[in-house]
GROMACS .gro file of N, CA and C in nm:
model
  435
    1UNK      N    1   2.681  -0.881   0.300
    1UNK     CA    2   2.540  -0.858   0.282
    1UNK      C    3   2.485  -0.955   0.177
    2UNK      N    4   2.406  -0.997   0.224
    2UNK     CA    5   2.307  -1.159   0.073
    2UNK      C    6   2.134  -1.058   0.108
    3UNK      N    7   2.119  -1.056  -0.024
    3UNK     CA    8   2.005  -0.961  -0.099
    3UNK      C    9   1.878  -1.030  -0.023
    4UNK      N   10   1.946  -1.167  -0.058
    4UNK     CA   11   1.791  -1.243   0.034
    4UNK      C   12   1.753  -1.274   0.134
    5UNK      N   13   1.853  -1.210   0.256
    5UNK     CA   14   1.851  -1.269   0.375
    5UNK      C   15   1.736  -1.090   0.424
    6UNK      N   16   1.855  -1.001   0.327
    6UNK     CA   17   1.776  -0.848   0.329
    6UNK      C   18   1.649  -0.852   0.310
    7UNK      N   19   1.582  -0.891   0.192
    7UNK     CA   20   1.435  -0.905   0.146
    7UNK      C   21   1.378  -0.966   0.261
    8UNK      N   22   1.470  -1.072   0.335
    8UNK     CA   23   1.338  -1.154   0.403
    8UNK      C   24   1.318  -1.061   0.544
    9UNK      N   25   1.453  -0.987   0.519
    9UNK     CA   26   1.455  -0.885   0.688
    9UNK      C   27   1.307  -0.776   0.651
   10UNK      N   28   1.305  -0.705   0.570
   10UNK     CA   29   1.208  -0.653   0.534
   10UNK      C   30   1.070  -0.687   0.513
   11UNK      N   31   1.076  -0.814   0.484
   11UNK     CA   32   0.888  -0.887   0.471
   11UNK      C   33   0.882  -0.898   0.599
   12UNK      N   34   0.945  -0.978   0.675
   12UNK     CA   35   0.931  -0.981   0.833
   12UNK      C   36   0.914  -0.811   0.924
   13UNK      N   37   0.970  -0.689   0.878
   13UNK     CA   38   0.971  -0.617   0.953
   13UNK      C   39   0.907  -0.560   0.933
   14UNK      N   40   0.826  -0.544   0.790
   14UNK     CA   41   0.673  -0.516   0.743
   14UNK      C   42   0.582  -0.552   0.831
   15UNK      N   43   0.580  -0.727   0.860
   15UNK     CA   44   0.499  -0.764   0.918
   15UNK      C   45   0.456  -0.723   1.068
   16UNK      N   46   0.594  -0.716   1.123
   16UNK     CA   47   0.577  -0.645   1.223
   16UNK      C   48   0.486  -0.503   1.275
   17UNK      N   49   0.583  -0.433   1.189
   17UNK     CA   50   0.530  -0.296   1.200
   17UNK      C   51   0.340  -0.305   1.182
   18UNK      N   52   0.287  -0.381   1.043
   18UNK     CA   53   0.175  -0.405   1.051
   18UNK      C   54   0.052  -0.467   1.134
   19UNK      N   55   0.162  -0.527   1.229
   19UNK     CA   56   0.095  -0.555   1.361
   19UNK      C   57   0.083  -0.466   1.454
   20UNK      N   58   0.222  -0.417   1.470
   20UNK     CA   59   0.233  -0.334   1.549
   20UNK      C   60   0.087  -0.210   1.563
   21UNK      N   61   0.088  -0.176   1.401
   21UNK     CA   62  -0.029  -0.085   1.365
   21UNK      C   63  -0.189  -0.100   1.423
   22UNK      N   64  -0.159  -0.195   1.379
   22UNK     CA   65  -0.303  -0.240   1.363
   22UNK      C   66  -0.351  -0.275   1.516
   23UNK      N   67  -0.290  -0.344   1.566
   23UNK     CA   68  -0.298  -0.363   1.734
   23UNK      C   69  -0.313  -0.255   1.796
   24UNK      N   70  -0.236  -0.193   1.797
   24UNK     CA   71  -0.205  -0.069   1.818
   24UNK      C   72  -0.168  -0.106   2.001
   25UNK      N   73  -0.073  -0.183   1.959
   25UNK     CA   74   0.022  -0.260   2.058
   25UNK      C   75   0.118  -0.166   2.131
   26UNK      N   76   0.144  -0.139   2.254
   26UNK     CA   77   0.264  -0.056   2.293
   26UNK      C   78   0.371  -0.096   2.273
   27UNK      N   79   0.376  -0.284   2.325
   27UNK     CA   80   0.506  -0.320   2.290
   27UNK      C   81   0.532  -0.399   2.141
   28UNK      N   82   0.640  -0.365   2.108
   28UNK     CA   83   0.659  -0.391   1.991
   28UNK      C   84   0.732  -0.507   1.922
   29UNK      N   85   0.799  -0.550   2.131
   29UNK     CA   86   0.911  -0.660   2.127
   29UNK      C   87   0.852  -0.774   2.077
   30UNK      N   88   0.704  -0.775   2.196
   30UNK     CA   89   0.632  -0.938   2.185
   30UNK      C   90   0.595  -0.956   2.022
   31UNK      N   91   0.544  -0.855   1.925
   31UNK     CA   92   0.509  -0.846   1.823
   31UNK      C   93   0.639  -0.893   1.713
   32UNK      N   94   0.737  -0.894   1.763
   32UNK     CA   95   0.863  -0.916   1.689
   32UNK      C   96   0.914  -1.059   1.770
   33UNK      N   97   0.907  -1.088   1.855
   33UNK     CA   98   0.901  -1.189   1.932
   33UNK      C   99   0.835  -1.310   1.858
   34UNK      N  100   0.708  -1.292   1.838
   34UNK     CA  101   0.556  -1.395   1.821
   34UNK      C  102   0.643  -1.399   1.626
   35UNK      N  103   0.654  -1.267   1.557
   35UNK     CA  104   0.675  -1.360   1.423
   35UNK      C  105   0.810  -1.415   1.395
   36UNK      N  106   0.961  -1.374   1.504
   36UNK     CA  107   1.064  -1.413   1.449
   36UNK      C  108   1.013  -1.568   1.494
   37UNK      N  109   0.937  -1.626   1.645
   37UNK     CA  110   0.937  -1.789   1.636
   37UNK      C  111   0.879  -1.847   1.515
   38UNK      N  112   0.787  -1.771   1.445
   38UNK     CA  113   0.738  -1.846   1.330
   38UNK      C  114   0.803  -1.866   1.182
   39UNK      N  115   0.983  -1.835   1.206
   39UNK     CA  116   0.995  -1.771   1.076
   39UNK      C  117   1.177  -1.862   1.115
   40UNK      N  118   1.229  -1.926   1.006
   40UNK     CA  119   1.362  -1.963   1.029
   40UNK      C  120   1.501  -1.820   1.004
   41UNK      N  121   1.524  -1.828   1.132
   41UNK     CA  122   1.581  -1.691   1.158
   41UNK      C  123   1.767  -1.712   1.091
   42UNK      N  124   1.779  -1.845   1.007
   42UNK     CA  125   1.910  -1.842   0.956
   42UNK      C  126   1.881  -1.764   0.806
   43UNK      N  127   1.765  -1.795   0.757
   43UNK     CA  128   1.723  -1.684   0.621
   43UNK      C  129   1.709  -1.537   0.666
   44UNK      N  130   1.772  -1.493   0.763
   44UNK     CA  131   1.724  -1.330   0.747
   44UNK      C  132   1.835  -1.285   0.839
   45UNK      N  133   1.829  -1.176   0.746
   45UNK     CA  134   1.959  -1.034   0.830
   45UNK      C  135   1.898  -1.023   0.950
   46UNK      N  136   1.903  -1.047   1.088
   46UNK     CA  137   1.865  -1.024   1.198
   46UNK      C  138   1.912  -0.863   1.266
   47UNK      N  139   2.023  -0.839   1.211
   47UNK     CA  140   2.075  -0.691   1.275
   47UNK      C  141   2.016  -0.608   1.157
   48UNK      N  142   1.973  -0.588   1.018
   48UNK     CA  143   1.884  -0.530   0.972
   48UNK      C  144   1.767  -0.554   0.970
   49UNK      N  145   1.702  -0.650   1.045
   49UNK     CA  146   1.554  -0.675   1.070
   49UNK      C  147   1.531  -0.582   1.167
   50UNK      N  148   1.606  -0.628   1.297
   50UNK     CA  149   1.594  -0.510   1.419
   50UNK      C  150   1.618  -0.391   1.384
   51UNK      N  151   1.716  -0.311   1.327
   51UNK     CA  152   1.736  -0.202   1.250
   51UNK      C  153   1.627  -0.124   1.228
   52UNK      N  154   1.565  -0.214   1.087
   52UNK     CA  155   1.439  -0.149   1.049
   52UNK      C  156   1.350  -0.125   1.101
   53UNK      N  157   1.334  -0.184   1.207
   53UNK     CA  158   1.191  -0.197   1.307
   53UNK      C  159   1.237  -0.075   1.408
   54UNK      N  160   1.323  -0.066   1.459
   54UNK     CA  161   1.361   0.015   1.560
   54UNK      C  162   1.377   0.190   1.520
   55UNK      N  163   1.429   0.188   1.355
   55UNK     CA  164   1.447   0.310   1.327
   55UNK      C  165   1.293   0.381   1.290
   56UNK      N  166   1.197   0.274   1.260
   56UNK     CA  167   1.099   0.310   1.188
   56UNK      C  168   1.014   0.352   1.312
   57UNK      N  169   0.977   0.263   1.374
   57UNK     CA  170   0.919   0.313   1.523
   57UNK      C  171   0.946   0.410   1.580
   58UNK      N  172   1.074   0.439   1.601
   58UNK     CA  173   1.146   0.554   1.696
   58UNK      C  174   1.107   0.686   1.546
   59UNK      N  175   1.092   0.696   1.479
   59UNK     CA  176   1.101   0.809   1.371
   59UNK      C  177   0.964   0.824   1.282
   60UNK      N  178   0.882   0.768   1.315
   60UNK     CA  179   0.726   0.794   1.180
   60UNK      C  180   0.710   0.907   1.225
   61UNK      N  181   0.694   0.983   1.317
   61UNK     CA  182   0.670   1.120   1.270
   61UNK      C  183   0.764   1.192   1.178
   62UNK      N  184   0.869   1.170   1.157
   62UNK     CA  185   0.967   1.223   1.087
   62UNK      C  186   0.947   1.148   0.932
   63UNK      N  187   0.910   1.052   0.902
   63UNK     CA  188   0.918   0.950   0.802
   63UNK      C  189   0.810   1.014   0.760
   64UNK      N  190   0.663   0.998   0.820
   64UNK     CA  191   0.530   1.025   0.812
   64UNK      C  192   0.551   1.234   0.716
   65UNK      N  193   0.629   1.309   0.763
   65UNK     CA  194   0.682   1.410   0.692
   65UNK      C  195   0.708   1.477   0.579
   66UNK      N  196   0.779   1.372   0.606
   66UNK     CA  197   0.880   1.332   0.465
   66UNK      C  198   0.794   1.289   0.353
   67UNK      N  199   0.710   1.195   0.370
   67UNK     CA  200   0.655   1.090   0.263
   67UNK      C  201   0.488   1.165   0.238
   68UNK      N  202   0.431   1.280   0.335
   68UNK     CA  203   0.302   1.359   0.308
   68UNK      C  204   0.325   1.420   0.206
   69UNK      N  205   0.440   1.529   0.161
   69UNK     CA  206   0.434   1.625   0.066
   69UNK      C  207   0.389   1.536  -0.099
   70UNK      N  208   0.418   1.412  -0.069
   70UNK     CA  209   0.482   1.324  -0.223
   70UNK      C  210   0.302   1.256  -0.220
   71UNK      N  211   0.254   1.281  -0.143
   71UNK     CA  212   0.097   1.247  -0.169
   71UNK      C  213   0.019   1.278  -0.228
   72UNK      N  214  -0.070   1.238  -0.241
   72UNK     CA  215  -0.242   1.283  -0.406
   72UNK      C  216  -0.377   1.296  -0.225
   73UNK      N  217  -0.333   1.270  -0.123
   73UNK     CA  218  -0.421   1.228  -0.008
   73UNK      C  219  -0.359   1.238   0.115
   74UNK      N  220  -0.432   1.230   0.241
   74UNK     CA  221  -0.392   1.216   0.364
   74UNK      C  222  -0.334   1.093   0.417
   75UNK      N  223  -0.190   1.114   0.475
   75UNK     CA  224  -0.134   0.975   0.486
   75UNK      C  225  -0.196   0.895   0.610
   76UNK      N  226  -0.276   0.971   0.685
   76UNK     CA  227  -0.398   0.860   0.742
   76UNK      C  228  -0.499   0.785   0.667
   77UNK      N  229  -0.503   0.824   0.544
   77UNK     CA  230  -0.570   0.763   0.466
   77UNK      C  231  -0.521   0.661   0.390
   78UNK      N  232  -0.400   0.616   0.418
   78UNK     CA  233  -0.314   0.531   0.326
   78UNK      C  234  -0.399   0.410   0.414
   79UNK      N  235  -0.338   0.295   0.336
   79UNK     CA  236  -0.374   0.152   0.396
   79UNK      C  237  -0.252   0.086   0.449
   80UNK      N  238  -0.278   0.017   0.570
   80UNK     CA  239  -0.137   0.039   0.672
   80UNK      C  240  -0.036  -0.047   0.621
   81UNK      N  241  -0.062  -0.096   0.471
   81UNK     CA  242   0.033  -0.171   0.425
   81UNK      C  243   0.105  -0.059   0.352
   82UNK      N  244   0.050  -0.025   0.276
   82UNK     CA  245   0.144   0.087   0.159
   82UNK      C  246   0.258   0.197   0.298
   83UNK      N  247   0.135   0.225   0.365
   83UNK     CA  248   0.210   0.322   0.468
   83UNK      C  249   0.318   0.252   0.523
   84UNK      N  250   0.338   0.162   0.549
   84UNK     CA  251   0.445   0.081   0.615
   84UNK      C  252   0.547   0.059   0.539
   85UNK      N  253   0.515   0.027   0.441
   85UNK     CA  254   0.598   0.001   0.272
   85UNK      C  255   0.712   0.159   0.268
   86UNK      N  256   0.599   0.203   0.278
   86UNK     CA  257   0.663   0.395   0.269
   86UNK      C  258   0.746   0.391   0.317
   87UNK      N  259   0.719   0.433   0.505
   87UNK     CA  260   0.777   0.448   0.628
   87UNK      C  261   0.898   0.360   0.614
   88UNK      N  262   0.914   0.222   0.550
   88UNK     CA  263   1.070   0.114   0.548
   88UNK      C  264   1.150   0.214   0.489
   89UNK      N  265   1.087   0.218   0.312
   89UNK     CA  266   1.159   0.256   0.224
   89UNK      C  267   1.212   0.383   0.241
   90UNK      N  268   1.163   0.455   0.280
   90UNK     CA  269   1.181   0.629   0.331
   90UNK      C  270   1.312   0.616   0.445
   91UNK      N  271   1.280   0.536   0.518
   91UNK     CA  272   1.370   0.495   0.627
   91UNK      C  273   1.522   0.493   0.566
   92UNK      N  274   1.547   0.367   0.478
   92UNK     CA  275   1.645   0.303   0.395
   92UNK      C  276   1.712   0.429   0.320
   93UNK      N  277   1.622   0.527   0.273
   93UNK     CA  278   1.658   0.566   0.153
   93UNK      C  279   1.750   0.739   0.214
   94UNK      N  280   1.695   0.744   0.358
   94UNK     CA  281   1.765   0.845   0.452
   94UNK      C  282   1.833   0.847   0.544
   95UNK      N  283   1.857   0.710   0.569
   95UNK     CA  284   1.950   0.679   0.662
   95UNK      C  285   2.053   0.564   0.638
   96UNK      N  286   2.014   0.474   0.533
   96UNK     CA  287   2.105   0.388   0.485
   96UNK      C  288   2.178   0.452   0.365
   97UNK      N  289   2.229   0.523   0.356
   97UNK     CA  290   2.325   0.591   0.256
   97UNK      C  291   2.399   0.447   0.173
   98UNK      N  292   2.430   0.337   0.188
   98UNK     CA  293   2.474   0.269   0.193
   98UNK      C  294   2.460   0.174   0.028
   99UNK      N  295   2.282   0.179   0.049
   99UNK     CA  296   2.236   0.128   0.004
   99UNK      C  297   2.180   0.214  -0.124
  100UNK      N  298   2.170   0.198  -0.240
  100UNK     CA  299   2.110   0.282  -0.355
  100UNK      C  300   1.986   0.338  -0.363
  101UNK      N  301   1.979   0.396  -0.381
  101UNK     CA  302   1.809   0.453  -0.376
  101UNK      C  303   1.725   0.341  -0.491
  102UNK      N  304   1.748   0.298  -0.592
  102UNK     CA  305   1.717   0.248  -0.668
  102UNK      C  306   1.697   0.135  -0.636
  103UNK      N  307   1.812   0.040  -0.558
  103UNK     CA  308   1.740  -0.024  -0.504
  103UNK      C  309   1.636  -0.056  -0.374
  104UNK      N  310   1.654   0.067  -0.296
  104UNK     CA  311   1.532   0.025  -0.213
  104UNK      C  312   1.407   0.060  -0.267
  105UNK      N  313   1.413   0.165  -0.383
  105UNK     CA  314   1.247   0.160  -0.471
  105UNK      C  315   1.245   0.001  -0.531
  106UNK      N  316   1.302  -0.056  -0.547
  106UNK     CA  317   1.254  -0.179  -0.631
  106UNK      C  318   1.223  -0.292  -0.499
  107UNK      N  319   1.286  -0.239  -0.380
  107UNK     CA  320   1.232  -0.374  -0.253
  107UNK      C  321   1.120  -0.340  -0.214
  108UNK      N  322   1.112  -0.180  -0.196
  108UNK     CA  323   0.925  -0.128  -0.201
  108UNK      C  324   0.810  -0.156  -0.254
  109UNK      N  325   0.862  -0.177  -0.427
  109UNK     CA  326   0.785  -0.236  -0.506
  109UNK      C  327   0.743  -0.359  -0.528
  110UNK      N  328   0.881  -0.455  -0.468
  110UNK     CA  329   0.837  -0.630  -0.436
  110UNK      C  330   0.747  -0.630  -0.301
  111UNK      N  331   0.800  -0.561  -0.232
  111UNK     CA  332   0.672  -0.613  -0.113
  111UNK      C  333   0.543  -0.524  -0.115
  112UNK      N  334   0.543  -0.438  -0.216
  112UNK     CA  335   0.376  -0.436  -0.261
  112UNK      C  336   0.313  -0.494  -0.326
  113UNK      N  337   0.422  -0.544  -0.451
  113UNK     CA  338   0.393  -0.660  -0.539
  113UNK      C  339   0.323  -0.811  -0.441
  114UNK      N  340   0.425  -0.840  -0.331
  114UNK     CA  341   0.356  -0.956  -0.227
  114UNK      C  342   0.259  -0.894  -0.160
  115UNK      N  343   0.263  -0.787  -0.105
  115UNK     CA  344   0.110  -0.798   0.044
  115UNK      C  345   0.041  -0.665  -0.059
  116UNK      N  346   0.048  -0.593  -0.104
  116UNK     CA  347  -0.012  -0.481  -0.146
  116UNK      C  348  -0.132  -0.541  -0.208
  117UNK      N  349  -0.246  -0.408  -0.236
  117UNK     CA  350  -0.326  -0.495  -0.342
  117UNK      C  351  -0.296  -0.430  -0.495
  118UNK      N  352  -0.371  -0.477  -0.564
  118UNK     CA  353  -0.277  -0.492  -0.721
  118UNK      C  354  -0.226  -0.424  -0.782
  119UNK      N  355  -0.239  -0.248  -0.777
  119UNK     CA  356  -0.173  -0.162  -0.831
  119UNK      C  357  -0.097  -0.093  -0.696
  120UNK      N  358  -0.085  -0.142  -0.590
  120UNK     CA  359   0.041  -0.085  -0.502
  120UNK      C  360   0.107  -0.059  -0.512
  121UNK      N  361   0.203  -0.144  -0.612
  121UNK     CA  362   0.332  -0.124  -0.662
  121UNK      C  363   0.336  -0.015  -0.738
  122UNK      N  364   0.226   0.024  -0.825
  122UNK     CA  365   0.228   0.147  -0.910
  122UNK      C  366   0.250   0.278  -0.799
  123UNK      N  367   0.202   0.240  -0.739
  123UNK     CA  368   0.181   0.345  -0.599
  123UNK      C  369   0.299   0.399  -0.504
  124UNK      N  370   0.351   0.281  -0.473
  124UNK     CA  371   0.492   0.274  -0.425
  124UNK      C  372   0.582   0.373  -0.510
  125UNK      N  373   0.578   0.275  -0.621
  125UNK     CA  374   0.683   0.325  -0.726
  125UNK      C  375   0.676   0.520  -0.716
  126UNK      N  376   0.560   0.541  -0.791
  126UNK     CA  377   0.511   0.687  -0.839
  126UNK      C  378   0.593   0.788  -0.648
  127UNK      N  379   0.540   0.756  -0.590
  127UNK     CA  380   0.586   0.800  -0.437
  127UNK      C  381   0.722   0.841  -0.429
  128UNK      N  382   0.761   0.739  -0.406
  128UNK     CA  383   0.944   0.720  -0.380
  128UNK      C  384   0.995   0.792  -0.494
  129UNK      N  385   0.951   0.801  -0.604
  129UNK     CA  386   1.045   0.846  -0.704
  129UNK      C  387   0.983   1.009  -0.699
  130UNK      N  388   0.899   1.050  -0.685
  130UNK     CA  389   0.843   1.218  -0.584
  130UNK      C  390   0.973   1.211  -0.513
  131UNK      N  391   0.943   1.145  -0.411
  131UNK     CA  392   1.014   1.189  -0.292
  131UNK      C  393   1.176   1.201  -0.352
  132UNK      N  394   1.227   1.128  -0.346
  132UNK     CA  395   1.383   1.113  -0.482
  132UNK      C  396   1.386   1.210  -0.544
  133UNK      N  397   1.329   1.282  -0.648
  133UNK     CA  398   1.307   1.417  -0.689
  133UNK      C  399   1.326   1.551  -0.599
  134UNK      N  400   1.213   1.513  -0.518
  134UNK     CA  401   1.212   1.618  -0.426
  134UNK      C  402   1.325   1.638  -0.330
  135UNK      N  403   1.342   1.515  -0.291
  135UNK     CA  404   1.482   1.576  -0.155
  135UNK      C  405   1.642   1.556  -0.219
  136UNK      N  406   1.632   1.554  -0.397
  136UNK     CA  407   1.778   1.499  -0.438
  136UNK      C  408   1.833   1.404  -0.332
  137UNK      N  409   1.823   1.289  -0.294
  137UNK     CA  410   1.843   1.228  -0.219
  137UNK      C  411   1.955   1.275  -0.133
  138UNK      N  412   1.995   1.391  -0.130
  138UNK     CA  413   2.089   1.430  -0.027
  138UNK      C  414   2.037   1.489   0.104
  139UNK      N  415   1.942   1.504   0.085
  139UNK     CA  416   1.903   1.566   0.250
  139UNK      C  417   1.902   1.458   0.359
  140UNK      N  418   1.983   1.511   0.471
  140UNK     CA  419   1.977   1.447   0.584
  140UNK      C  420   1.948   1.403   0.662
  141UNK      N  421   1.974   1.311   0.722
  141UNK     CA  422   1.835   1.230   0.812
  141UNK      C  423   1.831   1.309   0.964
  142UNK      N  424   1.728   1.323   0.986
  142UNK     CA  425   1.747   1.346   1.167
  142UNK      C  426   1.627   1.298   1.245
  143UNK      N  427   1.712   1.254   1.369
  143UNK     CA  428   1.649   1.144   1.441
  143UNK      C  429   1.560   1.267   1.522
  144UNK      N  430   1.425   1.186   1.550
  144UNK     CA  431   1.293   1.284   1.632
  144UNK      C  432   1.331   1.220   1.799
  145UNK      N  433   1.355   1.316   1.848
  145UNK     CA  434   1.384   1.241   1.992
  145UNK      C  435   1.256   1.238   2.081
   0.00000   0.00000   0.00000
């Protein structure tokens, strides 16, 4: 695993998903399609790019759940960047056991730090570490079929 091939799997699968959103595209391939040609695909984890995109899609109602209780607002009311930010990190932090909780709050917080607007990261941060509290990071993931 190289940290930076990870980061770049994640800005890219941000991007995605944020298309995905916003389009409000059915398919999700062409949308992942259109930014991996724009992007040199030897800098990025390709089996955790797809990963993330696939678990996050197949599961926001379950993610979307998870990440309401830890809110000040309605998570339709989020801005589809932070929400997306969420939905990764929430993802990572319940199904990648693998990976530290600590650090996927700090990859949450760099890519709000890049696309968020200026206190995102405060936002991010305050969230994830609710949620971390709240579910002792041991509760289990389960897939929404």
């Amino acid at each position: 695993m190289k940290p930076k091939k990870r980061r770049q799997a994640r800005i890219l699968a941000l991007q995605v998903l944020y298309a995905w959103q916003v389009s409000q595209n059915k398919s999700i391939e062409k949308i992942k399609e259109f930014i991996l040609k724009q992007h040199h695909q030897v800098y990025i984890d390709m089996l955790y790019f797809h990963e993330i995109i696939s678990g996050v899609a197949q599961n926001i109602i379950f993610l979307d759940q998870l990440i309401s209780p830890c809110l000040s607002r309605k998570i339709y009311e989020l801005d589809y960047i932070e929400k997306n930010i969420l939905r990764i990190s929430v993802y990572e932090i319940f199904k990648r056991k693998d990976i530290p909780y600590k650090v996927v709050i700090n990859e949450g917080i760099e890519l709000a730090k890049i696309f968020g607007s200026c206190d995102s990261h405060k936002f991010i941060n305050g969230v994830l570490d609710k949620l971390i509290l709240r579910n002792n990071t041991k509760t289990t993931y389960k897939k929404n079929k």
